Short mmCIF file of C-alpha atoms and ligand atoms in Angstrom, two decimals:
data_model
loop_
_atom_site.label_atom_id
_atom_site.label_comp_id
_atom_site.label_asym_id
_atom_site.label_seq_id
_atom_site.Cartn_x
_atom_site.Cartn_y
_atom_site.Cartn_z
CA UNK A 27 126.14 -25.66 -29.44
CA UNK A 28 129.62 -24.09 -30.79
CA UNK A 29 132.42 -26.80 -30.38
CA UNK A 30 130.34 -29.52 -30.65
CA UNK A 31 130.62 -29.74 -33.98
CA UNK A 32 132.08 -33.24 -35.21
CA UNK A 33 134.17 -31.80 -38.18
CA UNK A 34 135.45 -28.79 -36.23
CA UNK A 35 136.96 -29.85 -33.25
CA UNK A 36 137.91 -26.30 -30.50
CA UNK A 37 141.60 -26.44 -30.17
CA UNK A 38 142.14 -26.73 -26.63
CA UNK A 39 144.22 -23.74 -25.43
CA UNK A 40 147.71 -24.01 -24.41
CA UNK A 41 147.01 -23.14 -20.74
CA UNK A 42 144.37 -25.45 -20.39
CA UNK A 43 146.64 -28.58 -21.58
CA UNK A 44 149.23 -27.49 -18.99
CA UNK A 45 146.67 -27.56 -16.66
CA UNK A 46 145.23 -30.73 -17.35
CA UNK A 47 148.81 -32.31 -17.54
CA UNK A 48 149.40 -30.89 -14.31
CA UNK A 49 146.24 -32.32 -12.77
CA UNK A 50 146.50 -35.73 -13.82
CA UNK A 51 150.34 -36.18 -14.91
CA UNK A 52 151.14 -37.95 -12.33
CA UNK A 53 148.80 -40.74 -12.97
CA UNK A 54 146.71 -40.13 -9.42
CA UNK A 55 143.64 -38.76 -10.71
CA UNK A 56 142.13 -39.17 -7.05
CA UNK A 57 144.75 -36.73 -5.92
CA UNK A 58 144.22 -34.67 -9.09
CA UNK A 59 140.35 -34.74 -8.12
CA UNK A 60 141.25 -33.78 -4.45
CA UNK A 61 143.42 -30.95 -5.59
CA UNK A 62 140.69 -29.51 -7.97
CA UNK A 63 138.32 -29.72 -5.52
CA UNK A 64 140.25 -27.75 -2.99
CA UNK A 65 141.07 -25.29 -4.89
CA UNK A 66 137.24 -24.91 -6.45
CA UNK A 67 135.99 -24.72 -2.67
CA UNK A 68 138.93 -22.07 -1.76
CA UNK A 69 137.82 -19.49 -5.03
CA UNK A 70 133.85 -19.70 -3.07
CA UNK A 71 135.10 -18.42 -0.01
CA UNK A 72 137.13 -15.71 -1.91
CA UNK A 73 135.61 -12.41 -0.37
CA UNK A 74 135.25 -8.88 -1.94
CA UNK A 75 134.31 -6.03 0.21
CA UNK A 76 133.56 -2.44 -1.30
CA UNK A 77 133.48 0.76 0.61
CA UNK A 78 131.25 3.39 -0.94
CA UNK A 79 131.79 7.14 0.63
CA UNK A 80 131.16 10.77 0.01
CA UNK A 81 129.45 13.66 0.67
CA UNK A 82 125.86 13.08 1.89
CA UNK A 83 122.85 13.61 -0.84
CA UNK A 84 125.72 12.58 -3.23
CA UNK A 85 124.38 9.47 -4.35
CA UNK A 86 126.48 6.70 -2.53
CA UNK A 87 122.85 4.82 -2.00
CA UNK A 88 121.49 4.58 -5.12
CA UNK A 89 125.34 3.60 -6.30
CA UNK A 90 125.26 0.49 -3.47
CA UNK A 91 122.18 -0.59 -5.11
CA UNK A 92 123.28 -0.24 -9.07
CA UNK A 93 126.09 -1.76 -8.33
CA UNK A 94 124.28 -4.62 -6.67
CA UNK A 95 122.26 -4.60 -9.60
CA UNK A 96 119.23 -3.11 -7.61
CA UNK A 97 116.48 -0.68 -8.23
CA UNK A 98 116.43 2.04 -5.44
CA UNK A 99 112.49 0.54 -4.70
CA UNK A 100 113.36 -3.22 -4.29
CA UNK A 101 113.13 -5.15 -1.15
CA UNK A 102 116.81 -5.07 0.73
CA UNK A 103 117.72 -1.97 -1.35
CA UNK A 104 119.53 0.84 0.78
CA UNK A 105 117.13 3.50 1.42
CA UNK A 106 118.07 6.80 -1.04
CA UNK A 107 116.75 10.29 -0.85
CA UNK A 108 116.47 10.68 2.71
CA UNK A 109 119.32 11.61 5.55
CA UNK A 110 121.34 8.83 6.85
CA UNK A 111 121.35 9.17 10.14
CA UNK A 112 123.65 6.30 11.06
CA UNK A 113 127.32 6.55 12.06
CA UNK A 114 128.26 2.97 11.26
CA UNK A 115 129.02 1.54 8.21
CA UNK A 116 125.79 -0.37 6.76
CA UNK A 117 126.90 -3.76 4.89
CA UNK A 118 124.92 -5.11 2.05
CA UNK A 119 125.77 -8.29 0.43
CA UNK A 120 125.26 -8.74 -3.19
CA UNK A 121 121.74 -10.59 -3.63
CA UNK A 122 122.90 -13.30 -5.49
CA UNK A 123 126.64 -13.44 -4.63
CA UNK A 124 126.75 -12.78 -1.21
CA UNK A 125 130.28 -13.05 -0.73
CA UNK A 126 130.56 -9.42 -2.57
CA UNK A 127 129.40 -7.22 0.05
CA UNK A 128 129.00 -3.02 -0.82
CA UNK A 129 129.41 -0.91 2.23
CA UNK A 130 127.37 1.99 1.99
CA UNK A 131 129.76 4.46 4.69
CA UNK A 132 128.62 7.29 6.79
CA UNK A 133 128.58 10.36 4.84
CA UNK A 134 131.81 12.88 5.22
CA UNK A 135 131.91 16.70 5.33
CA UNK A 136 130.85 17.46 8.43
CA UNK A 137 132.79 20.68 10.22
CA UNK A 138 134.69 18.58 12.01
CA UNK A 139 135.26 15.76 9.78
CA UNK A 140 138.62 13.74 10.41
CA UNK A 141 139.70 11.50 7.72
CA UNK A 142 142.33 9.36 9.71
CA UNK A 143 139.47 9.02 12.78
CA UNK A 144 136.64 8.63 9.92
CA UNK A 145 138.69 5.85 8.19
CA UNK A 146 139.67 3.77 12.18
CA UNK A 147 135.99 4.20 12.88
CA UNK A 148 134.55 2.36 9.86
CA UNK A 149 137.55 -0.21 10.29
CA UNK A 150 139.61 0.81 6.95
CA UNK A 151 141.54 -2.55 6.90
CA UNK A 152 138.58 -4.66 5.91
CA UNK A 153 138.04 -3.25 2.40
CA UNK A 154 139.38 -3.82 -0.93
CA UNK A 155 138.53 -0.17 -2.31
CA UNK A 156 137.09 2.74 -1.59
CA UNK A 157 134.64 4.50 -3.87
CA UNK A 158 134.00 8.52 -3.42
CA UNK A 159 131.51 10.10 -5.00
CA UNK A 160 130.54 13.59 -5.47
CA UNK A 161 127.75 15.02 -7.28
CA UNK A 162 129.46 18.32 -8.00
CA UNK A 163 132.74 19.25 -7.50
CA UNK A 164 135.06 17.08 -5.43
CA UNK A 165 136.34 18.82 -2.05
CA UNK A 166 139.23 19.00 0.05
CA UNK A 167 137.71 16.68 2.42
CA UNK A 168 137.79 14.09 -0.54
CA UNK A 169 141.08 14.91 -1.37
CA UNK A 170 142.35 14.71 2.61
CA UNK A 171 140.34 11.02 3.01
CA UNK A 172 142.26 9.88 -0.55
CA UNK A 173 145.82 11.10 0.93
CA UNK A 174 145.06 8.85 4.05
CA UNK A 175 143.09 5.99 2.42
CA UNK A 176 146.48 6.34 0.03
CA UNK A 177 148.43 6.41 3.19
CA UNK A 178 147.15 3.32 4.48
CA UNK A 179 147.92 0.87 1.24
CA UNK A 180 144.63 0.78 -0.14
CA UNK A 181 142.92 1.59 -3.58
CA UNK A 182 140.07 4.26 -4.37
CA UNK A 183 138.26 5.66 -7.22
CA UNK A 184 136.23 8.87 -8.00
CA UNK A 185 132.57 8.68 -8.93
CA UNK A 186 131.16 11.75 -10.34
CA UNK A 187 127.15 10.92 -10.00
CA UNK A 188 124.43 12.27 -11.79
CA UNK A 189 125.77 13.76 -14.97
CA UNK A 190 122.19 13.10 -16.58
CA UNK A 191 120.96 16.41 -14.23
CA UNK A 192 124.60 18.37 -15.54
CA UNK A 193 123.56 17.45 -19.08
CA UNK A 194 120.00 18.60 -18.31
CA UNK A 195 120.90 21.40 -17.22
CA UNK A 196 123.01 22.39 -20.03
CA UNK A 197 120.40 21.51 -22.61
CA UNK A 198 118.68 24.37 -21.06
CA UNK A 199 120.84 26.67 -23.08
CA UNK A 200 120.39 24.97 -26.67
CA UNK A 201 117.34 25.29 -28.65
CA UNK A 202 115.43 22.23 -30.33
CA UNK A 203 118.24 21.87 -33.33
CA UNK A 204 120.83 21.66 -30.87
CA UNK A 205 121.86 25.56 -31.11
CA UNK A 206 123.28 27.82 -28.46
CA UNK A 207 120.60 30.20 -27.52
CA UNK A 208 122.37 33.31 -26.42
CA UNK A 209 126.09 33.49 -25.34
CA UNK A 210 126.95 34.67 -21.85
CA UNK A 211 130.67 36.16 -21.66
CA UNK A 212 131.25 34.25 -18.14
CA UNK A 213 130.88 30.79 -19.37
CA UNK A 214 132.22 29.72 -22.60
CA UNK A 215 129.82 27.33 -24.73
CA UNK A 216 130.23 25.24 -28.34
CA UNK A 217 127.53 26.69 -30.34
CA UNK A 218 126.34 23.46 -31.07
CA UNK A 219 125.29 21.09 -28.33
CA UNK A 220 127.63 18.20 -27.57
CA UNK A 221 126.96 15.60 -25.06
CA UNK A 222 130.56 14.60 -25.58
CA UNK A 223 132.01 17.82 -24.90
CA UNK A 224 130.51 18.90 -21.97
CA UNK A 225 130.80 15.00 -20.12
CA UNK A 226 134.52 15.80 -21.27
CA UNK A 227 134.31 19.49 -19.53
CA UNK A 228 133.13 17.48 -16.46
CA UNK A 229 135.79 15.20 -16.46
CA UNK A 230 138.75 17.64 -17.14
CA UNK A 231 137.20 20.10 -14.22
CA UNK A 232 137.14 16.93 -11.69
CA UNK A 233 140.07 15.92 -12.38
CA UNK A 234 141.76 19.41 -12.49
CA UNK A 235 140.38 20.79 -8.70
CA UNK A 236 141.61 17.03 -7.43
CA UNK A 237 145.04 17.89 -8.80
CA UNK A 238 145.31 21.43 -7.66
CA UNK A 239 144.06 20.12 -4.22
CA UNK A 240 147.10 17.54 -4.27
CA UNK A 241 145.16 14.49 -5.37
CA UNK A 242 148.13 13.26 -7.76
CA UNK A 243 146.89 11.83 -10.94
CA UNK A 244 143.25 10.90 -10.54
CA UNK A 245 140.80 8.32 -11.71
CA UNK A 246 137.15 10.06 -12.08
CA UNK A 247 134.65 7.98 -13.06
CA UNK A 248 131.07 9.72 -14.56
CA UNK A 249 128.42 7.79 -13.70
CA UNK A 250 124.25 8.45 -13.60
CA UNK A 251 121.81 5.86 -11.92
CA UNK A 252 119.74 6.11 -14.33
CA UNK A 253 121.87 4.52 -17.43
CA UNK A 254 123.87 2.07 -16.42
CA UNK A 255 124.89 0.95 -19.55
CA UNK A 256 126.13 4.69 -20.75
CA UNK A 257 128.62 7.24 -19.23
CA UNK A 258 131.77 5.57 -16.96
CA UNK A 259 130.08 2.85 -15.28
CA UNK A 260 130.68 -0.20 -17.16
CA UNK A 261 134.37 1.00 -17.34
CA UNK A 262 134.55 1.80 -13.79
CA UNK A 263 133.65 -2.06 -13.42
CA UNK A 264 136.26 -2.98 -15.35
CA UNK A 265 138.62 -1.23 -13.51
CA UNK A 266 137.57 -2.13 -10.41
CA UNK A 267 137.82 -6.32 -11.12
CA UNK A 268 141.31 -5.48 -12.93
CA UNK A 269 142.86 -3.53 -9.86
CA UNK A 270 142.10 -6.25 -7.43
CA UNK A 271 144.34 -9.20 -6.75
CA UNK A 272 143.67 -12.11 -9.54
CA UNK A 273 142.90 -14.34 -6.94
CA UNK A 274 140.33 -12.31 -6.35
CA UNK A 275 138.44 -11.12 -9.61
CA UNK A 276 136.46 -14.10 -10.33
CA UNK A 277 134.17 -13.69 -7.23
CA UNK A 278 133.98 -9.55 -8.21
CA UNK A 279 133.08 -10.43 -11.84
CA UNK A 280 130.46 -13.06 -11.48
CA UNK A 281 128.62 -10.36 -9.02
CA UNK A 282 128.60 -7.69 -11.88
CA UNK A 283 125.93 -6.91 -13.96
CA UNK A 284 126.02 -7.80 -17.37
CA UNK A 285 126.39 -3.76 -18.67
CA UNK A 286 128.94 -4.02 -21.29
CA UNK A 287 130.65 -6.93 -23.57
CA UNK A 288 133.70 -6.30 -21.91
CA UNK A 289 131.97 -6.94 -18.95
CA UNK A 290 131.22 -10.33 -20.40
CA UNK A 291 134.09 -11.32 -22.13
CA UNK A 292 135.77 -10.78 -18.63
CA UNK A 293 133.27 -13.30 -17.07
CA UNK A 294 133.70 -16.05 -19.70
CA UNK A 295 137.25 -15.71 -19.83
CA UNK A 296 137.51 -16.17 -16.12
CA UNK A 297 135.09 -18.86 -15.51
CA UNK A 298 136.99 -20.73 -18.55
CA UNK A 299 139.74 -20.79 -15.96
CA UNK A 300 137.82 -23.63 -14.03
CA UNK A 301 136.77 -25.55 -16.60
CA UNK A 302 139.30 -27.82 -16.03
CA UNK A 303 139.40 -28.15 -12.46
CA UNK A 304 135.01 -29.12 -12.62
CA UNK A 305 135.74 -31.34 -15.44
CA UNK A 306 138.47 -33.50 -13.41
CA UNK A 307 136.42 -33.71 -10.26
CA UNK A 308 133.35 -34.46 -11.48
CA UNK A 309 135.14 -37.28 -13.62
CA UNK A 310 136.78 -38.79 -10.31
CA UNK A 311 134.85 -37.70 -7.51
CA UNK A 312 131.76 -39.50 -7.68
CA UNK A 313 132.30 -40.41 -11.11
CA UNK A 314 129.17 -42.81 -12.31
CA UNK A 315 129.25 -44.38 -15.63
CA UNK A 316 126.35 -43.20 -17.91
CA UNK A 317 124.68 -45.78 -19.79
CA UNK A 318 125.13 -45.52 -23.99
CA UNK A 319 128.25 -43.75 -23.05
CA UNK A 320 131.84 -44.35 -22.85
CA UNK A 321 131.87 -42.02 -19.83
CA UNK A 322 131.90 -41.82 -16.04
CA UNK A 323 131.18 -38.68 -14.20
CA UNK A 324 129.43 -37.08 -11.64
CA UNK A 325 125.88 -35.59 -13.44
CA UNK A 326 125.64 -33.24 -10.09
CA UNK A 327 128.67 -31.28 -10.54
CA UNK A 328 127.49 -30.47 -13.65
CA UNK A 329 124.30 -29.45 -13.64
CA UNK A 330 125.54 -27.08 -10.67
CA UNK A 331 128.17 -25.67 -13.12
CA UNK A 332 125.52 -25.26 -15.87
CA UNK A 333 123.17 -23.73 -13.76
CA UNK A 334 125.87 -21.29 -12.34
CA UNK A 335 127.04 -20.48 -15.90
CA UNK A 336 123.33 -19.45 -16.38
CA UNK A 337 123.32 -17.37 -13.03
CA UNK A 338 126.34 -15.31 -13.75
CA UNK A 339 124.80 -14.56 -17.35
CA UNK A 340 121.34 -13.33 -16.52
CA UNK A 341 119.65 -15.98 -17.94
CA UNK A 342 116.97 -17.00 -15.67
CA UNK A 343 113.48 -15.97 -15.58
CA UNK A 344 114.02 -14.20 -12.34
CA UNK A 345 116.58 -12.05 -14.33
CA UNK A 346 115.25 -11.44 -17.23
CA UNK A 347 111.78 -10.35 -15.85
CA UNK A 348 113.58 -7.92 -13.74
CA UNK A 349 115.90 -6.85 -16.49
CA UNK A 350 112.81 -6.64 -19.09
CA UNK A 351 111.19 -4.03 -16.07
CA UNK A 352 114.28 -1.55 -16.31
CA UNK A 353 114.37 -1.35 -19.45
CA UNK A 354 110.90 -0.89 -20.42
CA UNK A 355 110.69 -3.96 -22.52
CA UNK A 356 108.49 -7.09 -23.04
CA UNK A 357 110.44 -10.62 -21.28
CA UNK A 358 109.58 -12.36 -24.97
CA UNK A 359 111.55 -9.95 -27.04
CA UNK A 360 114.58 -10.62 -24.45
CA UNK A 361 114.11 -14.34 -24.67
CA UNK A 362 113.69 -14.13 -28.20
CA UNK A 363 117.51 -13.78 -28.72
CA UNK A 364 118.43 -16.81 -26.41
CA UNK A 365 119.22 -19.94 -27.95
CA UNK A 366 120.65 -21.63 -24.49
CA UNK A 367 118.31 -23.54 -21.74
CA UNK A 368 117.12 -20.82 -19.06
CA UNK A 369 118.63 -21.90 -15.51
CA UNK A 370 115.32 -23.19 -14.38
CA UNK A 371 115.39 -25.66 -17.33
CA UNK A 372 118.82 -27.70 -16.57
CA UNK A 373 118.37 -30.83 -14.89
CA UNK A 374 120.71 -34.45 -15.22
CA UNK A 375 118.71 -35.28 -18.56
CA UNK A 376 119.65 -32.08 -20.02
CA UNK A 377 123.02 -32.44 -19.10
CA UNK A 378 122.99 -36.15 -20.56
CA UNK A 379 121.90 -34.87 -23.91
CA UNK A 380 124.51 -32.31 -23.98
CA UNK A 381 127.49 -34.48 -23.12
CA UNK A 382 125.77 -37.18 -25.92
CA UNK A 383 126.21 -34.12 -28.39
CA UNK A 384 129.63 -33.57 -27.51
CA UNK A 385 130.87 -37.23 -26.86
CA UNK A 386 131.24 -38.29 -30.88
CA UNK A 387 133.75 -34.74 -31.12
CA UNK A 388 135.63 -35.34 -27.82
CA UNK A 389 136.42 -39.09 -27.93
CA UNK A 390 139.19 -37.52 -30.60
CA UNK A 391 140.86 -35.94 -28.31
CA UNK A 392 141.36 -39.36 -26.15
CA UNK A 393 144.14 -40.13 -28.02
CA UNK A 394 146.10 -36.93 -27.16
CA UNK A 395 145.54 -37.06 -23.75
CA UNK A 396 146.53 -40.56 -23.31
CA UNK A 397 149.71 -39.32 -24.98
CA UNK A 398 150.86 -37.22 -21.18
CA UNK A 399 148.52 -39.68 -18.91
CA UNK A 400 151.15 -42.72 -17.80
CA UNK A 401 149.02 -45.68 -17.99
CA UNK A 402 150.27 -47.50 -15.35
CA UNK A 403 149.80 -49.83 -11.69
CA UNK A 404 146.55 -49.38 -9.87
CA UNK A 405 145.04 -45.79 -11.79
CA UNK A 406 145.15 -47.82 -14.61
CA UNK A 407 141.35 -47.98 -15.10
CA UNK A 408 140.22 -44.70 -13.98
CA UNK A 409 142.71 -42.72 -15.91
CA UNK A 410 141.50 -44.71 -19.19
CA UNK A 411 138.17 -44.38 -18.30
CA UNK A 412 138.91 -40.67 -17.71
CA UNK A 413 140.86 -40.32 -21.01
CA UNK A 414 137.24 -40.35 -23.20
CA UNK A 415 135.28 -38.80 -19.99
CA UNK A 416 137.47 -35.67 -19.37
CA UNK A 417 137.76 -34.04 -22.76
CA UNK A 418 133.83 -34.78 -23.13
CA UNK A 419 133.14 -33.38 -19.88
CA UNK A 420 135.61 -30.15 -20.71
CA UNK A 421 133.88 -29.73 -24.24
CA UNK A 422 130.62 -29.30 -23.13
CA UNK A 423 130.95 -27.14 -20.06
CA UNK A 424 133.12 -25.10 -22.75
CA UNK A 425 131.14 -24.86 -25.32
CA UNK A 426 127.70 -23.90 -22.75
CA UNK A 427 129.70 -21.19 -21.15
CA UNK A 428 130.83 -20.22 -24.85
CA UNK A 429 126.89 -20.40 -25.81
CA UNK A 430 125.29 -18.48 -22.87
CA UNK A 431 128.17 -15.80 -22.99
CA UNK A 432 126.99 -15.50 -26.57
CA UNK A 433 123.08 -15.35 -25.58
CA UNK A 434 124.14 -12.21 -22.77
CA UNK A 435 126.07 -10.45 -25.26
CA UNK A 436 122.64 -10.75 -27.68
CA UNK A 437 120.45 -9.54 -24.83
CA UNK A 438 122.63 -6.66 -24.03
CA UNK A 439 122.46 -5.83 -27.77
CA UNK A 440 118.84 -5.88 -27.30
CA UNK A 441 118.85 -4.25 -24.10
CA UNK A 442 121.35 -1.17 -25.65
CA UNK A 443 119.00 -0.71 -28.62
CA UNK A 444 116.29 0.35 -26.35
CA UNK A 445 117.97 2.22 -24.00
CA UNK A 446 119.95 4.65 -27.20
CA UNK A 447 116.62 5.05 -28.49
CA UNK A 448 114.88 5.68 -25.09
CA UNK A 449 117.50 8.67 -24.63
CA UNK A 450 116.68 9.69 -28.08
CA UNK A 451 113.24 10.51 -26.93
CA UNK A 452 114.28 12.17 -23.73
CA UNK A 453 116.92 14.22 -25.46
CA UNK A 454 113.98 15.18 -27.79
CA UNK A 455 111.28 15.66 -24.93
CA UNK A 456 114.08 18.14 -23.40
CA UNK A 457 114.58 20.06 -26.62
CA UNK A 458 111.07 20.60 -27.23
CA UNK A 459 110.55 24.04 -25.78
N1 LIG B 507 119.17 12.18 -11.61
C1 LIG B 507 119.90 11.43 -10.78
N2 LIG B 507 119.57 11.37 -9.48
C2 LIG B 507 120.34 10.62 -8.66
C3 LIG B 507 121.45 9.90 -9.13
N3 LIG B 507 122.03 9.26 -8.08
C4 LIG B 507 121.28 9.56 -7.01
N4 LIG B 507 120.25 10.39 -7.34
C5 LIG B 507 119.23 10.96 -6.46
O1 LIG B 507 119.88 11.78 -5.50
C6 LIG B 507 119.22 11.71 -4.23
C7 LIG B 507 120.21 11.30 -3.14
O2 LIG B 507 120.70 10.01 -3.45
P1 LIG B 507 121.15 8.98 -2.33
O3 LIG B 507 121.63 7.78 -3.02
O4 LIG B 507 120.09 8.80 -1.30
O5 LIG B 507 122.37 9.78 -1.70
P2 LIG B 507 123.25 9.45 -0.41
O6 LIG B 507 124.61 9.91 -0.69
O7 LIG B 507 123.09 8.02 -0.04
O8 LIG B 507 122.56 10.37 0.66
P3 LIG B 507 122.68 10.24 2.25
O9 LIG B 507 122.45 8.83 2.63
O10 LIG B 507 121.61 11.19 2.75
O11 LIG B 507 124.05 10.71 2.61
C8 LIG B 507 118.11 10.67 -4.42
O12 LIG B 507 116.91 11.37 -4.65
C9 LIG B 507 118.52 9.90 -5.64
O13 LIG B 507 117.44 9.35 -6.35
C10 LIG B 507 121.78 9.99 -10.54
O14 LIG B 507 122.75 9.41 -11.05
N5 LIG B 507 120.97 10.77 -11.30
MG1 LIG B 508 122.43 7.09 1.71
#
């Protein structure tokens, strides 16, 4: 595991000391404990909602379920390629993080559409953002719902969907080296073919009509269901968890799926955040010495945290199998690249072994925390006791959330291989005349 290596100590970041010294300072770790846990429980009721709107046939659908991390055919996926019928907003919680919900909105455009009326009737106030998309050009009806959404004090985005069919299409027009076929005076073309160029064409055209239609300065996001991993969409995630209140980004991130290292570096960095606050209750809390060990702590909290550490990664079976399906690959080649326990494999005895590894490196650090704990009156024990079980307990929750953040980023690497060369065949399947 990295950091548990008995010559090379992690330095403990400057944030995290001040937090420590702030939990337990005072001397009260029971109060410390009581504070941590509060504010633990008050991040899992932190609640993300996500509107999703635009024209209908645009794609808003198949966007709930990507970004619910969904294939359009699995069970509780919102129905695509048919008419939505309904008039209400239809709310669907993220699968494994259900306190992200997507709401997949009645579709706009109609003759008589409204935005102020649209935006009361599908009760504006309850979302964080609104997502439009558009599959072709954006309209004024877009631009109209923006200037009111904008109106009312809340966030949106552009999604241009399906930009795999507009590069399709254009391919039409190249032969199989990539050269123009025959220039028509109406619409200018590069000679060669550029996927670059005309995504960038796309982009500048969006963003253009949405300016000349008085959208301001616009965000337009390209996007096609069937990549993921390509185009706008991992940015478009980023953007979305850094535009929302920090309070509130953990619970967006851990919902996200793993599409980028950004992505993940994001996740780790966050959950890092509570590393602290798990360590100092499950050192007080229930706190139970473990035999062979100078340390007391609660073996539940932390086989939770592990096994949520797992969760937000992708690394269970559950998520791997389905992750091995989309992308055309064999589970074992995934797997292959993981050097962490799978969720389904942490249990107390795992988490034993792992605090054994890192006990030897963190009893160190005892000394330097005794240095801000007051050893004094009643705490006197516990706060001792805690000096050698804290910075063990820290050290390994670190160092597993450093290890499985490394595993996703070697999956993705995996995963990104095979999708670059899965395009490369399609690119060359469309080129062949
Ligand atoms: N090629 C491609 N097809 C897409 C993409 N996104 C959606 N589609 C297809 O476009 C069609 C319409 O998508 P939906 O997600 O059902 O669109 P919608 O906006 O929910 O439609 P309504 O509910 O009828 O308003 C479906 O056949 C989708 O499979 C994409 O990025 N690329
Ligand atoms: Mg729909």
């Amino acid at each position: 595991m990295a950091g548990s290596d008995d010559n090379e100590l992690p330095k403990i970041p400057e944030e995290d000391m001040e937090a420590l010294k702030a939990a337990v300072g005072k001397g009260n770790l029971n109060e410390a404990a009581a504070n941590a846990k509060e504010a633990l429980e008050m991040a899992d009721k932190i609640t993300v909602n996500i509107a999703v709107t635009g024209k209908t046939g645009s794609g808003k659908s198949s966007f709930v379920n990507a970004i619910r991390g969904l294939e359009d055919t699995d069970k509780g996926a919102s129905e695509t390629g048919v008419n939505e019928t309904t008039m209400e907003p239809t709310a669907y919680p993220h699968p494994t993080y259900p306190n992200v919900t997507i709401w997949d909105l009645p579709g706009i455009g109609s003759p008589k559409f409204e935005p102020d009326t649209y935006l009361k009737q599908v009760q504006f106030s309850r979302y964080d953002f609104f997502i439009i998309i558009s599959c072709t050009r954006f309209t004024s009806d877009d631009i109209q719902l923006t200037q009111e959404i904008q109106r009312l004090g809340k966030k949106f985005f552009f999604v241009r969907s399906k930009v795999d069919q507009d590069l399709t299409n254009e391919n039409r027009y190249y032969d199989a080296e990539g050269k123009l076929k025959q220039s028509n005076a109406s619409v200018k073309r590069p000679h060669q073919y550029s996927e670059s160029a005309i995504l960038e064409g796309i982009r500048e055209n969006c963003i253009q009509w949405l300016k000349t239609g008085g959208g301001g300065s616009p965000r337009v996001f390209l996007v096609s269901r069937l990549d993921l991993g390509k185009y706008d969409f991992p940015k478009l995630q980023e953007t979305l968890v850094d535009e929302l209140p920090s309070h509130k980004r953990l619970a967006l991130l851990r919902s996200l799926s793993n599409t980028s290292k950004e992505i993940l570096e994001k996740k780790k960095q966050q959950l890092q955040t509570q590393i602290w606050f798990k360590s100092v209750v499950s050192c007080a809390v229930a706190a139970i010495p473990l035999p062979g060990l100078s340390i007391a702590c609660d073996a539940t909290i932390l086989v939770t945290s592990l096994k949520e550490y797992c969760r937000d990664f992708g690394l269970s079976e559950n998520a791997l199998a389905a992750l091995a399906r989309q992308n055309n690959k064999p589970i074992a080649e995934l797997k292959a690249v993981i050097k962490s326990p799978l969720c389904e494999e942490i249990t107390k005895d795992l988490a034993f072994k792992l605090l054994t590894k890192c006990a030897a490196g963190a009893v160190q650090y005892a000394t330097l925390f005794l240095k801000f704990i007051p050893v004094a009156g009643a705490v006197v024990g516990s706060v001792a006791a805690a000096a050698v079980s804290l910075p063990t307990t820290y050290f390994m929750l670190k160092s597993f959330l450093d290890d499985v953040a490394a595993d996703a980023v070697r999956v993705l690497e995996v995963v990104m291989d095979e999708a670059i060369s899965n395009l490369e065949k399609k690119d060359k399947n469309t080129r062949t005349p």
